[in-house]
Tab-separated table of C-alpha atoms in Angstrom:
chain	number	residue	atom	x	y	z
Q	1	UNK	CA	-7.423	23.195	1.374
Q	2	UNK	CA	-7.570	26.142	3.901
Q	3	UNK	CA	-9.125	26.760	6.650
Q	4	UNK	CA	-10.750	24.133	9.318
Q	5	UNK	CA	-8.200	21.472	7.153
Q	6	UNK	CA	-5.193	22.781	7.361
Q	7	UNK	CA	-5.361	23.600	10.977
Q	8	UNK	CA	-6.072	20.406	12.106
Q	9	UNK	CA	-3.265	18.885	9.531
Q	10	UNK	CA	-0.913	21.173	10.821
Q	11	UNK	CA	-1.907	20.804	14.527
Q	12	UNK	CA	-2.094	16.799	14.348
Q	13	UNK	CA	-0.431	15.403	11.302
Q	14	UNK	CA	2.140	17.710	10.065
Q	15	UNK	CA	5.346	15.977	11.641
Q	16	UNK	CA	3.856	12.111	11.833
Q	17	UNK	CA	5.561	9.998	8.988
Q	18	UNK	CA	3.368	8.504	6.937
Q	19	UNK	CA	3.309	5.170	5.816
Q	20	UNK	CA	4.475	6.500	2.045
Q	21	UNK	CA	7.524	7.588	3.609
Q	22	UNK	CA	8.243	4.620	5.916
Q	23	UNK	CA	8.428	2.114	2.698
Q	24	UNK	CA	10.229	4.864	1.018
Q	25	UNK	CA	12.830	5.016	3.642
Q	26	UNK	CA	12.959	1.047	3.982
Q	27	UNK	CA	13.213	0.998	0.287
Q	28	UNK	CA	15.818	2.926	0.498
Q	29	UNK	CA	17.987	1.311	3.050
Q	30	UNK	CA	17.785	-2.104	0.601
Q	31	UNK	CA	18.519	-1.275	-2.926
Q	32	UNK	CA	21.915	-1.361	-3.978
Q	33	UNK	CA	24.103	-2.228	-6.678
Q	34	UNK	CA	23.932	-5.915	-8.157
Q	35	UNK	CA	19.670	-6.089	-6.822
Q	36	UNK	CA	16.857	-6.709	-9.031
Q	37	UNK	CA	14.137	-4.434	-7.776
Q	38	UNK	CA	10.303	-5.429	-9.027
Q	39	UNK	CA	7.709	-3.119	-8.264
Q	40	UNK	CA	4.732	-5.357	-8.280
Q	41	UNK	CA	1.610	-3.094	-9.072
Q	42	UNK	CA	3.844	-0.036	-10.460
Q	43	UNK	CA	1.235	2.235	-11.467
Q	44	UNK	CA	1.200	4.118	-15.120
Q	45	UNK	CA	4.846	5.988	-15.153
Q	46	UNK	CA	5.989	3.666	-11.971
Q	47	UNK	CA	6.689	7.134	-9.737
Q	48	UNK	CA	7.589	4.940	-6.833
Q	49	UNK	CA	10.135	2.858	-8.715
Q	50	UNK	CA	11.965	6.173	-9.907
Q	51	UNK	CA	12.785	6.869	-5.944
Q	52	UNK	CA	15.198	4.204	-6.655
Q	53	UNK	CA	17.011	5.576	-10.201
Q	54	UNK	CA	20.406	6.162	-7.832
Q	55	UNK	CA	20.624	2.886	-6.115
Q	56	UNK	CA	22.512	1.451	-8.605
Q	57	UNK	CA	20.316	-1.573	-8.893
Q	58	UNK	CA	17.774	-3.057	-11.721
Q	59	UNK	CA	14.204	-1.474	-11.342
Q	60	UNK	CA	11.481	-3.184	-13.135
Q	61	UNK	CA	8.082	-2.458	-12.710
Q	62	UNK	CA	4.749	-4.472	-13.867
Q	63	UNK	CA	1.191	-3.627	-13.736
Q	64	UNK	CA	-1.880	-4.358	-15.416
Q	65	UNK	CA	-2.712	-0.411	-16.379
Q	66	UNK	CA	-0.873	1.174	-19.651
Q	67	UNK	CA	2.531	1.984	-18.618
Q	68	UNK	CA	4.380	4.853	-20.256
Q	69	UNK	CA	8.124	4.017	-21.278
Q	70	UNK	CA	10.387	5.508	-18.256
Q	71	UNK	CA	14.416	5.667	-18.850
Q	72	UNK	CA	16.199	3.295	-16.878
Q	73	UNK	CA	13.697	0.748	-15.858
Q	74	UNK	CA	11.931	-1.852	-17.466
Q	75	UNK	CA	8.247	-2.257	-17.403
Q	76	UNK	CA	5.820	-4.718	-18.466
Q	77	UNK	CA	2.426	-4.732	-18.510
Q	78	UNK	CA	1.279	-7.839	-17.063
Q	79	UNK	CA	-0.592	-9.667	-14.325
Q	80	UNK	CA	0.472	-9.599	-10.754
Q	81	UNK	CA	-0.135	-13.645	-10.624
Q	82	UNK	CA	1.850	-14.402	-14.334
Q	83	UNK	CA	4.981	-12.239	-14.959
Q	84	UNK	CA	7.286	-12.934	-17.809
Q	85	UNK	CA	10.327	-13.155	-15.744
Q	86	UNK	CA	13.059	-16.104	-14.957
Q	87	UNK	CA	12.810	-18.440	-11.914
Q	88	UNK	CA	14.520	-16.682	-8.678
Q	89	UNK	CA	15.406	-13.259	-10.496
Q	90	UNK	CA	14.010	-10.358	-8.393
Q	91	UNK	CA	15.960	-10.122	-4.521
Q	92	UNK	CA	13.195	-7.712	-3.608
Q	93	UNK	CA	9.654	-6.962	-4.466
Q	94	UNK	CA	7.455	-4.720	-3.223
Q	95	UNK	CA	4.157	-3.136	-3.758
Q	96	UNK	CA	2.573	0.115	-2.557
Q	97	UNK	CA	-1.343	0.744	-2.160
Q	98	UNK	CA	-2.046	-3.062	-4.191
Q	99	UNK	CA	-2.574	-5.869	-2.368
Q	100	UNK	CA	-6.177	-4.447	-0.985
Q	101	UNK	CA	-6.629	-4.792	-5.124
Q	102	UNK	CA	-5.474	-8.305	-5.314
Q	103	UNK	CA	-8.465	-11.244	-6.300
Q	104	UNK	CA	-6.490	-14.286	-6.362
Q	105	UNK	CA	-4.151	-13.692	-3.494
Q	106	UNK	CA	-2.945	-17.777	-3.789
Q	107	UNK	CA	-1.591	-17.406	-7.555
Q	108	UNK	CA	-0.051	-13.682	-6.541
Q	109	UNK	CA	2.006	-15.384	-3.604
Q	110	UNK	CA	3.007	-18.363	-5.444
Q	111	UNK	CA	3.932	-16.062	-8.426
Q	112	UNK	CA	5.918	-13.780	-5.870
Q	113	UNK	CA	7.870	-16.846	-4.491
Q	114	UNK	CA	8.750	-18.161	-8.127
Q	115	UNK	CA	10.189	-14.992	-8.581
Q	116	UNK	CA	12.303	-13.987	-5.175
Q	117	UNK	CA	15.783	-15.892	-5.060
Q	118	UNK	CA	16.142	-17.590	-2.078
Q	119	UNK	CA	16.508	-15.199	1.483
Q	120	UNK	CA	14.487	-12.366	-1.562
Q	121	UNK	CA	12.483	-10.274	0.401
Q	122	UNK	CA	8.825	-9.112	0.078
Q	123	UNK	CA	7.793	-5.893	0.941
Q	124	UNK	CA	4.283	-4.550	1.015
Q	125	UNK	CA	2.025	-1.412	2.072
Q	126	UNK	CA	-2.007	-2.127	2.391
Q	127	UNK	CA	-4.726	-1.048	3.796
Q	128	UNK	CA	-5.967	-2.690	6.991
Q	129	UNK	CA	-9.387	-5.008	5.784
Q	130	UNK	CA	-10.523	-3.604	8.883
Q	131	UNK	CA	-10.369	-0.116	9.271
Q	132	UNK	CA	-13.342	1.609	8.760
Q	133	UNK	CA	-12.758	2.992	5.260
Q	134	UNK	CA	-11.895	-0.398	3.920
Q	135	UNK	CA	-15.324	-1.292	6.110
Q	136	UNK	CA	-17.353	0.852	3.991
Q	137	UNK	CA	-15.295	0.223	0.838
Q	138	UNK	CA	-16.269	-3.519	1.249
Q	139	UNK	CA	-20.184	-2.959	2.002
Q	140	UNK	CA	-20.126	-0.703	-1.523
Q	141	UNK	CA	-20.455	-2.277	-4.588
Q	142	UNK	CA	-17.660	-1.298	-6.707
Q	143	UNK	CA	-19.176	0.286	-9.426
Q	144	UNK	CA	-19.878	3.359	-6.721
Q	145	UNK	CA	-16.276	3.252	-5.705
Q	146	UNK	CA	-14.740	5.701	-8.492
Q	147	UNK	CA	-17.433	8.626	-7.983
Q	148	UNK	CA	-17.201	8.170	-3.857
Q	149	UNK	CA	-13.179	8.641	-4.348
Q	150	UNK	CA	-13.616	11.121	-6.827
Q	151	UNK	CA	-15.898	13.424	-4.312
Q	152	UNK	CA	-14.525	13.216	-1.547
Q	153	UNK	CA	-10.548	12.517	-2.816
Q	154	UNK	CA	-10.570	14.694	-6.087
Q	155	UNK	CA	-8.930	11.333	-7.941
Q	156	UNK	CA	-9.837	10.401	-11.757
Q	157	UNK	CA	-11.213	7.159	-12.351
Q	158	UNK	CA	-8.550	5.857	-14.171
Q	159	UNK	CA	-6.438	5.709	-11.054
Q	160	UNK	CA	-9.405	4.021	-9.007
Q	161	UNK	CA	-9.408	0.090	-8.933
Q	162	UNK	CA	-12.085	-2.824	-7.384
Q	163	UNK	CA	-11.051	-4.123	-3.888
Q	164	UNK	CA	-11.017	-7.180	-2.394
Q	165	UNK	CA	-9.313	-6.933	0.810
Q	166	UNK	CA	-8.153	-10.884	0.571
Q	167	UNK	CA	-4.947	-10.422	2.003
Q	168	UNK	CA	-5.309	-7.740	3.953
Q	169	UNK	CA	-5.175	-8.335	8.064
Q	170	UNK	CA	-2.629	-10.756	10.247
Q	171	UNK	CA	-4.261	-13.554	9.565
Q	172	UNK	CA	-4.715	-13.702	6.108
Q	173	UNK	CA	-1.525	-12.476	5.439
Q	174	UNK	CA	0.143	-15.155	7.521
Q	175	UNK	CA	-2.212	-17.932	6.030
Q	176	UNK	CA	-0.969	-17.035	2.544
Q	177	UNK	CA	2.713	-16.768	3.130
Q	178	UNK	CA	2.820	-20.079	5.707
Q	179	UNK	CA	1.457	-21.555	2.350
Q	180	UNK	CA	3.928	-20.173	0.035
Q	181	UNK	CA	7.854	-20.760	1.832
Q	182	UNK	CA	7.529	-17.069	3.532
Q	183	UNK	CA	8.500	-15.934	6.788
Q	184	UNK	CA	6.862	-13.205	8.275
Q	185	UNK	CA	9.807	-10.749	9.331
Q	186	UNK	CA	7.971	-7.413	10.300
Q	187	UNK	CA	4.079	-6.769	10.251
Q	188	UNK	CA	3.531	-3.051	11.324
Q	189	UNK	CA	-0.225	-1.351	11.957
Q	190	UNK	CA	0.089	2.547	11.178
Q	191	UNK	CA	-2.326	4.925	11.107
Q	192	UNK	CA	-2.426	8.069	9.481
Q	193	UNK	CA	-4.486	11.797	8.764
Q	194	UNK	CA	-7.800	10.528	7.354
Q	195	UNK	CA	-6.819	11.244	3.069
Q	196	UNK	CA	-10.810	10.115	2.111
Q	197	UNK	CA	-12.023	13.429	4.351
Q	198	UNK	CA	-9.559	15.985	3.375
Q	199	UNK	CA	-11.803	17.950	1.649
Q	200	UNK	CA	-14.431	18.353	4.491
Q	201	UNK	CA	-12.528	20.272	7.038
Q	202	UNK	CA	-15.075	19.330	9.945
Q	203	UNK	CA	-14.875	15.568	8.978
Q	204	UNK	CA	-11.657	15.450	8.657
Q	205	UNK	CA	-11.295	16.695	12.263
Q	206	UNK	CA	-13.545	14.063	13.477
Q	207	UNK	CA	-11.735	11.647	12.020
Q	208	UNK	CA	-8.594	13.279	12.897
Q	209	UNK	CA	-9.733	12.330	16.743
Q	210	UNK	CA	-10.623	8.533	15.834
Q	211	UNK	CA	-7.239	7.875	13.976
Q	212	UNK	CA	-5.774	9.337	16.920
Q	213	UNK	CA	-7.219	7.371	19.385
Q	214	UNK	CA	-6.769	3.890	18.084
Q	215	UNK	CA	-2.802	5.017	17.594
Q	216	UNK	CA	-2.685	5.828	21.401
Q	217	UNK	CA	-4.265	2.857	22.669
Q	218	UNK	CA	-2.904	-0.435	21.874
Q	219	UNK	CA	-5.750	-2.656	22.112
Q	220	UNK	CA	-6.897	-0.517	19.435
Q	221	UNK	CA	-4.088	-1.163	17.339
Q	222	UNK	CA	-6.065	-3.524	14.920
Q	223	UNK	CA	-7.868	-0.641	13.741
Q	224	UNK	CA	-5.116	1.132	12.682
Q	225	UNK	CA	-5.753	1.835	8.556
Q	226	UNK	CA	-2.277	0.929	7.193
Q	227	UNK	CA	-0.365	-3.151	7.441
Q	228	UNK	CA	3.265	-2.531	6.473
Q	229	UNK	CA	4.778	-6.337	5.866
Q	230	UNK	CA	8.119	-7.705	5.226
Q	231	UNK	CA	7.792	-11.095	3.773
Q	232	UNK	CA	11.402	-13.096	3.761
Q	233	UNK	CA	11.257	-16.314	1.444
Q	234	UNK	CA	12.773	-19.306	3.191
């Protein structure tokens, strides 16, 4: 973007991984010949899935958008909470920027257990219910939420979706997976360079300063905007 922006990215942000990356590299370290990968909430061409083309292992990927035909995967378009797949057939699922999305968090968990084999692990990337964009996100009626994103984070509103933030702090999340046979391996609050103000240099180092802060100080830590969870099924 140039400018006040790019300093402050390069002076702050530039070598912290973000949370992208740190499922990416998890990801990464799992898949392997013989797995059945799901990517739960896949998105329209399932870009995250195709990180995993060399891993040797079968990558499908359901969503509830139009999904164009990739090579070597398989992709429905379904619900999260009532997939057209066998009993115990995925070893891993994961999901990526969709649970804040998810309405009916009971049916998705109970869906997600149906499908995991037994030991199948669950891994998932959200935003924190209560960091202060999700704050404002859930004070804002939906229907504002596309041309807010769109100003301030240049993104069409086809790729904009209503929140519900129902699964999306420690005690939710353990709530729903006590419920449904999971054990709660990892839980992780991250924080990252503040995406919704990237286009307003002096905003964005404002915020720069907060997200800083509450990853310094631990008692902050519940701020933090990002919940990376591994989810084991017992």
């Amino acid at each position: 973007m140039g400018g006040l922006t790019d300093w402050t990215y390069d002076r702050f942000w530039r070598d912290v991984e973000h949370p992208y990356r740190r499922l990416k590299r998890r990801l990464l370290e799992l898949a392997g010949p013989g797995m059945t990968i799901l990517d739960a909430g896949c998105g329209h061409t399932a870009p995250n899935l195709q990180e995993l083309r060399e891993s040797g292992a079968t990558l499908i990927g359901a969503d509830l958008v139009h999904l164009e035909p990739q090579p070597g995967m398989e992709l429905i378009e379904a619900d999260l909470a009532k997939l057209p797949l066998p009993d115990a057939s995925a070893d891993l699922v994961y999901s990526r920027s969709v649970m804040e999305h998810v309405v009916d968090p009971h049916a998705v968990y109970a869906e997600t257990a149906r499908l995991l084999k037994p030991g199948g692990r669950w891994i998932f990337l959200t935003a924190n219910r209560w960091d202060y964009v999700s704050l404002v996100s859930r004070m804002t009626p939906n229907r504002f939420h596309a041309a807010i994103v769109r100003r301030f984070e240049g993104r069409e509103e086809i790729d904009v979706f209503p929140t519900a933030y129902r699964t999306n702090d420690r005690g939710q999340i353990a709530h729903h997976a006590a419920a449904h046979g999971f054990t709660i391996e990892r839980f992780e609050r991250h924080g990252q360079y503040p995406a919704m103000f990237y286009r307003v240099g002096p905003l964005f180092l404002l915020a720069t300063f907060y997200e800083k802060l509450i990853m310094k100080v631990g008692l902050l830590a519940p701020l933090r905007g990002w919940l990376y969870v591994e989810l084991v099924k017992r």
